[in-house]
């Protein structure tokens, strides 16, 4: 878990802020899911590594369908499921020990999270590639192919 905490926010930040984006469908999922600042289950691709078993955190198998979606190519994609609390059993003390789930480099307070995410949105809206219209469409669409909003953007 510690090694994931060290690298996952940097990778997430790099992916969501990439200009031009490496993949609009990925950007759409990241924008719609909001800021990720804690360790999360995910990884795996369902082909070689089971879904939500690519990272240290696991979830009950009956919850997995609620944390997946089908992308525009028809492939099943895992949606990161953030951990709110972490703990492990310490046999020597006979009790649980809490771990901080915050990713290294991630904002910690709700104000810092908002400020960081607003900065990401502003950067993408100012992008010559993404811009306001495409970002608004990605934030409100169900499919990247159409990027047609499913509700009105103010």
PDB file of C-alpha atoms in Angstrom:
ATOM      1  CA  UNK A   1       0.000   0.000   0.000  1.00  0.00           C
ATOM      2  CA  UNK A   2       2.818   2.401   0.830  1.00  0.00           C
ATOM      3  CA  UNK A   3       4.363   2.027  -2.628  1.00  0.00           C
ATOM      4  CA  UNK A   4       0.974   2.711  -4.227  1.00  0.00           C
ATOM      5  CA  UNK A   5       0.536   5.791  -2.041  1.00  0.00           C
ATOM      6  CA  UNK A   6       3.893   7.042  -3.346  1.00  0.00           C
ATOM      7  CA  UNK A   7       3.079   6.798  -7.050  1.00  0.00           C
ATOM      8  CA  UNK A   8      -0.684   6.790  -7.694  1.00  0.00           C
ATOM      9  CA  UNK A   9      -1.453  10.504  -7.247  1.00  0.00           C
ATOM     10  CA  UNK A  10       1.415  11.527  -9.510  1.00  0.00           C
ATOM     11  CA  UNK A  11       0.151   9.124 -12.192  1.00  0.00           C
ATOM     12  CA  UNK A  12      -3.469  10.268 -11.751  1.00  0.00           C
ATOM     13  CA  UNK A  13      -2.446  13.943 -11.854  1.00  0.00           C
ATOM     14  CA  UNK A  14      -0.305  13.380 -14.948  1.00  0.00           C
ATOM     15  CA  UNK A  15      -3.160  11.572 -16.719  1.00  0.00           C
ATOM     16  CA  UNK A  16      -5.939  14.066 -15.925  1.00  0.00           C
ATOM     17  CA  UNK A  17      -3.758  17.104 -16.723  1.00  0.00           C
ATOM     18  CA  UNK A  18      -2.197  15.717 -19.925  1.00  0.00           C
ATOM     19  CA  UNK A  19      -2.559  18.186 -22.796  1.00  0.00           C
ATOM     20  CA  UNK A  20      -3.491  16.968 -25.281  1.00  0.00           C
ATOM     21  CA  UNK A  21      -5.157  14.072 -23.453  1.00  0.00           C
ATOM     22  CA  UNK A  22      -3.902  10.606 -24.271  1.00  0.00           C
ATOM     23  CA  UNK A  23      -7.491   9.328 -24.332  1.00  0.00           C
ATOM     24  CA  UNK A  24     -10.713  11.371 -24.233  1.00  0.00           C
ATOM     25  CA  UNK A  25     -12.671   8.452 -22.767  1.00  0.00           C
ATOM     26  CA  UNK A  26     -10.214   8.263 -19.863  1.00  0.00           C
ATOM     27  CA  UNK A  27     -10.394  12.032 -19.360  1.00  0.00           C
ATOM     28  CA  UNK A  28     -14.208  11.813 -19.363  1.00  0.00           C
ATOM     29  CA  UNK A  29     -14.173   9.118 -16.651  1.00  0.00           C
ATOM     30  CA  UNK A  30     -11.668  11.047 -14.526  1.00  0.00           C
ATOM     31  CA  UNK A  31     -13.564  14.341 -14.791  1.00  0.00           C
ATOM     32  CA  UNK A  32     -16.897  12.699 -14.040  1.00  0.00           C
ATOM     33  CA  UNK A  33     -15.584  10.773 -11.029  1.00  0.00           C
ATOM     34  CA  UNK A  34     -14.060  13.879  -9.434  1.00  0.00           C
ATOM     35  CA  UNK A  35     -10.753  14.223  -7.608  1.00  0.00           C
ATOM     36  CA  UNK A  36      -8.997  11.102  -6.369  1.00  0.00           C
ATOM     37  CA  UNK A  37      -6.823  11.705  -3.324  1.00  0.00           C
ATOM     38  CA  UNK A  38      -6.807   8.400  -1.450  1.00  0.00           C
ATOM     39  CA  UNK A  39      -5.623   4.901  -2.340  1.00  0.00           C
ATOM     40  CA  UNK A  40      -8.155   3.009  -4.400  1.00  0.00           C
ATOM     41  CA  UNK A  41      -8.982  -0.393  -5.723  1.00  0.00           C
ATOM     42  CA  UNK A  42      -8.648  -0.864  -9.418  1.00  0.00           C
ATOM     43  CA  UNK A  43      -6.102  -2.185 -11.792  1.00  0.00           C
ATOM     44  CA  UNK A  44      -6.519  -5.441 -13.539  1.00  0.00           C
ATOM     45  CA  UNK A  45      -8.061  -5.571 -16.927  1.00  0.00           C
ATOM     46  CA  UNK A  46     -10.255  -8.629 -16.655  1.00  0.00           C
ATOM     47  CA  UNK A  47      -8.086 -10.409 -19.220  1.00  0.00           C
ATOM     48  CA  UNK A  48      -4.886 -11.300 -17.370  1.00  0.00           C
ATOM     49  CA  UNK A  49      -5.519  -9.808 -13.939  1.00  0.00           C
ATOM     50  CA  UNK A  50      -9.059  -9.908 -12.501  1.00  0.00           C
ATOM     51  CA  UNK A  51     -10.876  -6.558 -12.235  1.00  0.00           C
ATOM     52  CA  UNK A  52     -10.089  -4.586  -9.089  1.00  0.00           C
ATOM     53  CA  UNK A  53      -7.228  -6.948  -8.215  1.00  0.00           C
ATOM     54  CA  UNK A  54      -4.400  -5.033  -9.873  1.00  0.00           C
ATOM     55  CA  UNK A  55      -3.636  -2.974  -6.768  1.00  0.00           C
ATOM     56  CA  UNK A  56      -3.204  -3.830  -3.092  1.00  0.00           C
ATOM     57  CA  UNK A  57      -6.821  -3.032  -2.174  1.00  0.00           C
ATOM     58  CA  UNK A  58      -9.581  -5.500  -2.982  1.00  0.00           C
ATOM     59  CA  UNK A  59     -13.346  -5.300  -2.719  1.00  0.00           C
ATOM     60  CA  UNK A  60     -16.058  -7.917  -2.296  1.00  0.00           C
ATOM     61  CA  UNK A  61     -16.737  -9.580  -5.644  1.00  0.00           C
ATOM     62  CA  UNK A  62     -20.439  -8.693  -5.451  1.00  0.00           C
ATOM     63  CA  UNK A  63     -19.502  -4.957  -5.400  1.00  0.00           C
ATOM     64  CA  UNK A  64     -17.304  -5.075  -8.517  1.00  0.00           C
ATOM     65  CA  UNK A  65     -20.110  -4.595 -11.107  1.00  0.00           C
ATOM     66  CA  UNK A  66     -21.030  -1.307  -9.386  1.00  0.00           C
ATOM     67  CA  UNK A  67     -17.471  -0.064  -9.992  1.00  0.00           C
ATOM     68  CA  UNK A  68     -17.188  -0.887 -13.699  1.00  0.00           C
ATOM     69  CA  UNK A  69     -18.460   0.580 -16.929  1.00  0.00           C
ATOM     70  CA  UNK A  70     -18.325  -0.284 -20.599  1.00  0.00           C
ATOM     71  CA  UNK A  71     -16.156   2.084 -22.630  1.00  0.00           C
ATOM     72  CA  UNK A  72     -16.860   3.283 -26.164  1.00  0.00           C
ATOM     73  CA  UNK A  73     -15.012   0.279 -27.600  1.00  0.00           C
ATOM     74  CA  UNK A  74     -17.254  -2.118 -25.667  1.00  0.00           C
ATOM     75  CA  UNK A  75     -14.517  -3.057 -23.168  1.00  0.00           C
ATOM     76  CA  UNK A  76     -15.263  -3.372 -19.468  1.00  0.00           C
ATOM     77  CA  UNK A  77     -13.274  -0.750 -17.525  1.00  0.00           C
ATOM     78  CA  UNK A  78     -12.747  -0.506 -13.774  1.00  0.00           C
ATOM     79  CA  UNK A  79     -13.796   2.713 -12.027  1.00  0.00           C
ATOM     80  CA  UNK A  80     -11.386   3.514  -9.171  1.00  0.00           C
ATOM     81  CA  UNK A  81     -13.026   2.946  -5.768  1.00  0.00           C
ATOM     82  CA  UNK A  82     -11.377   5.214  -3.208  1.00  0.00           C
ATOM     83  CA  UNK A  83     -10.687   4.011   0.321  1.00  0.00           C
ATOM     84  CA  UNK A  84     -12.028   6.238   3.066  1.00  0.00           C
ATOM     85  CA  UNK A  85     -10.247   4.406   5.877  1.00  0.00           C
ATOM     86  CA  UNK A  86      -7.564   1.738   6.037  1.00  0.00           C
ATOM     87  CA  UNK A  87      -6.556  -0.585   8.824  1.00  0.00           C
ATOM     88  CA  UNK A  88      -4.640  -3.799   9.312  1.00  0.00           C
ATOM     89  CA  UNK A  89      -4.613  -6.417  12.026  1.00  0.00           C
ATOM     90  CA  UNK A  90      -1.592  -6.376  14.323  1.00  0.00           C
ATOM     91  CA  UNK A  91      -1.316  -9.835  15.840  1.00  0.00           C
ATOM     92  CA  UNK A  92       1.217  -8.691  18.444  1.00  0.00           C
ATOM     93  CA  UNK A  93      -1.230  -6.196  19.970  1.00  0.00           C
ATOM     94  CA  UNK A  94      -4.399  -8.106  19.115  1.00  0.00           C
ATOM     95  CA  UNK A  95      -5.958  -5.068  17.495  1.00  0.00           C
ATOM     96  CA  UNK A  96      -6.320  -3.010  14.368  1.00  0.00           C
ATOM     97  CA  UNK A  97      -3.865  -0.285  13.374  1.00  0.00           C
ATOM     98  CA  UNK A  98      -5.147   2.589  11.237  1.00  0.00           C
ATOM     99  CA  UNK A  99      -3.340   3.771   8.100  1.00  0.00           C
ATOM    100  CA  UNK A 100      -3.753   7.145   6.430  1.00  0.00           C
ATOM    101  CA  UNK A 101      -5.237   6.464   2.946  1.00  0.00           C
ATOM    102  CA  UNK A 102      -4.099   9.830   1.494  1.00  0.00           C
ATOM    103  CA  UNK A 103      -1.896   9.547  -1.584  1.00  0.00           C
ATOM    104  CA  UNK A 104       1.515  11.211  -1.440  1.00  0.00           C
ATOM    105  CA  UNK A 105       1.361  14.657  -3.021  1.00  0.00           C
ATOM    106  CA  UNK A 106      -2.434  14.768  -2.986  1.00  0.00           C
ATOM    107  CA  UNK A 107      -4.294  17.692  -1.459  1.00  0.00           C
ATOM    108  CA  UNK A 108      -5.445  16.885   2.073  1.00  0.00           C
ATOM    109  CA  UNK A 109      -8.172  19.334   3.102  1.00  0.00           C
ATOM    110  CA  UNK A 110     -11.468  19.749   1.256  1.00  0.00           C
ATOM    111  CA  UNK A 111     -10.423  23.315   0.389  1.00  0.00           C
ATOM    112  CA  UNK A 112      -7.123  22.095  -1.093  1.00  0.00           C
ATOM    113  CA  UNK A 113      -8.949  19.360  -3.045  1.00  0.00           C
ATOM    114  CA  UNK A 114     -11.385  21.913  -4.484  1.00  0.00           C
ATOM    115  CA  UNK A 115      -8.586  24.325  -5.331  1.00  0.00           C
ATOM    116  CA  UNK A 116      -6.553  21.591  -7.061  1.00  0.00           C
ATOM    117  CA  UNK A 117      -9.497  20.235  -9.080  1.00  0.00           C
ATOM    118  CA  UNK A 118     -10.673  23.724 -10.086  1.00  0.00           C
ATOM    119  CA  UNK A 119      -7.117  24.373 -11.284  1.00  0.00           C
ATOM    120  CA  UNK A 120      -7.238  21.195 -13.404  1.00  0.00           C
ATOM    121  CA  UNK A 121     -10.577  22.228 -14.921  1.00  0.00           C
ATOM    122  CA  UNK A 122      -9.304  25.742 -15.665  1.00  0.00           C
ATOM    123  CA  UNK A 123      -6.173  24.349 -17.309  1.00  0.00           C
ATOM    124  CA  UNK A 124      -8.207  22.000 -19.504  1.00  0.00           C
ATOM    125  CA  UNK A 125     -10.688  24.734 -20.439  1.00  0.00           C
ATOM    126  CA  UNK A 126      -7.757  26.971 -21.459  1.00  0.00           C
ATOM    127  CA  UNK A 127      -6.236  24.163 -23.532  1.00  0.00           C
ATOM    128  CA  UNK A 128      -6.094  24.642 -27.296  1.00  0.00           C
ATOM    129  CA  UNK A 129      -6.972  20.971 -27.659  1.00  0.00           C
ATOM    130  CA  UNK A 130      -9.687  20.425 -25.040  1.00  0.00           C
ATOM    131  CA  UNK A 131     -11.246  23.838 -24.387  1.00  0.00           C
ATOM    132  CA  UNK A 132     -14.502  24.668 -22.598  1.00  0.00           C
ATOM    133  CA  UNK A 133     -16.958  23.133 -25.067  1.00  0.00           C
ATOM    134  CA  UNK A 134     -15.295  19.726 -25.230  1.00  0.00           C
ATOM    135  CA  UNK A 135     -14.629  19.625 -21.470  1.00  0.00           C
ATOM    136  CA  UNK A 136     -18.264  20.505 -20.701  1.00  0.00           C
ATOM    137  CA  UNK A 137     -19.398  17.799 -23.112  1.00  0.00           C
ATOM    138  CA  UNK A 138     -17.055  15.230 -21.579  1.00  0.00           C
ATOM    139  CA  UNK A 139     -18.227  16.130 -18.073  1.00  0.00           C
ATOM    140  CA  UNK A 140     -21.880  15.606 -18.947  1.00  0.00           C
ATOM    141  CA  UNK A 141     -21.914  12.887 -21.624  1.00  0.00           C
ATOM    142  CA  UNK A 142     -22.551   9.168 -21.223  1.00  0.00           C
ATOM    143  CA  UNK A 143     -20.352   8.212 -24.161  1.00  0.00           C
ATOM    144  CA  UNK A 144     -17.205   9.841 -25.481  1.00  0.00           C
ATOM    145  CA  UNK A 145     -18.137   9.067 -29.088  1.00  0.00           C
ATOM    146  CA  UNK A 146     -21.074  11.457 -29.009  1.00  0.00           C
ATOM    147  CA  UNK A 147     -19.931  13.805 -26.206  1.00  0.00           C
ATOM    148  CA  UNK A 148     -23.515  15.049 -26.195  1.00  0.00           C
ATOM    149  CA  UNK A 149     -24.529  16.346 -22.778  1.00  0.00           C
ATOM    150  CA  UNK A 150     -27.112  14.360 -20.843  1.00  0.00           C
ATOM    151  CA  UNK A 151     -28.032  17.509 -18.885  1.00  0.00           C
ATOM    152  CA  UNK A 152     -27.648  21.263 -19.249  1.00  0.00           C
ATOM    153  CA  UNK A 153     -24.309  22.856 -18.278  1.00  0.00           C
ATOM    154  CA  UNK A 154     -24.602  26.267 -16.640  1.00  0.00           C
TER     155      UNK A 154
END
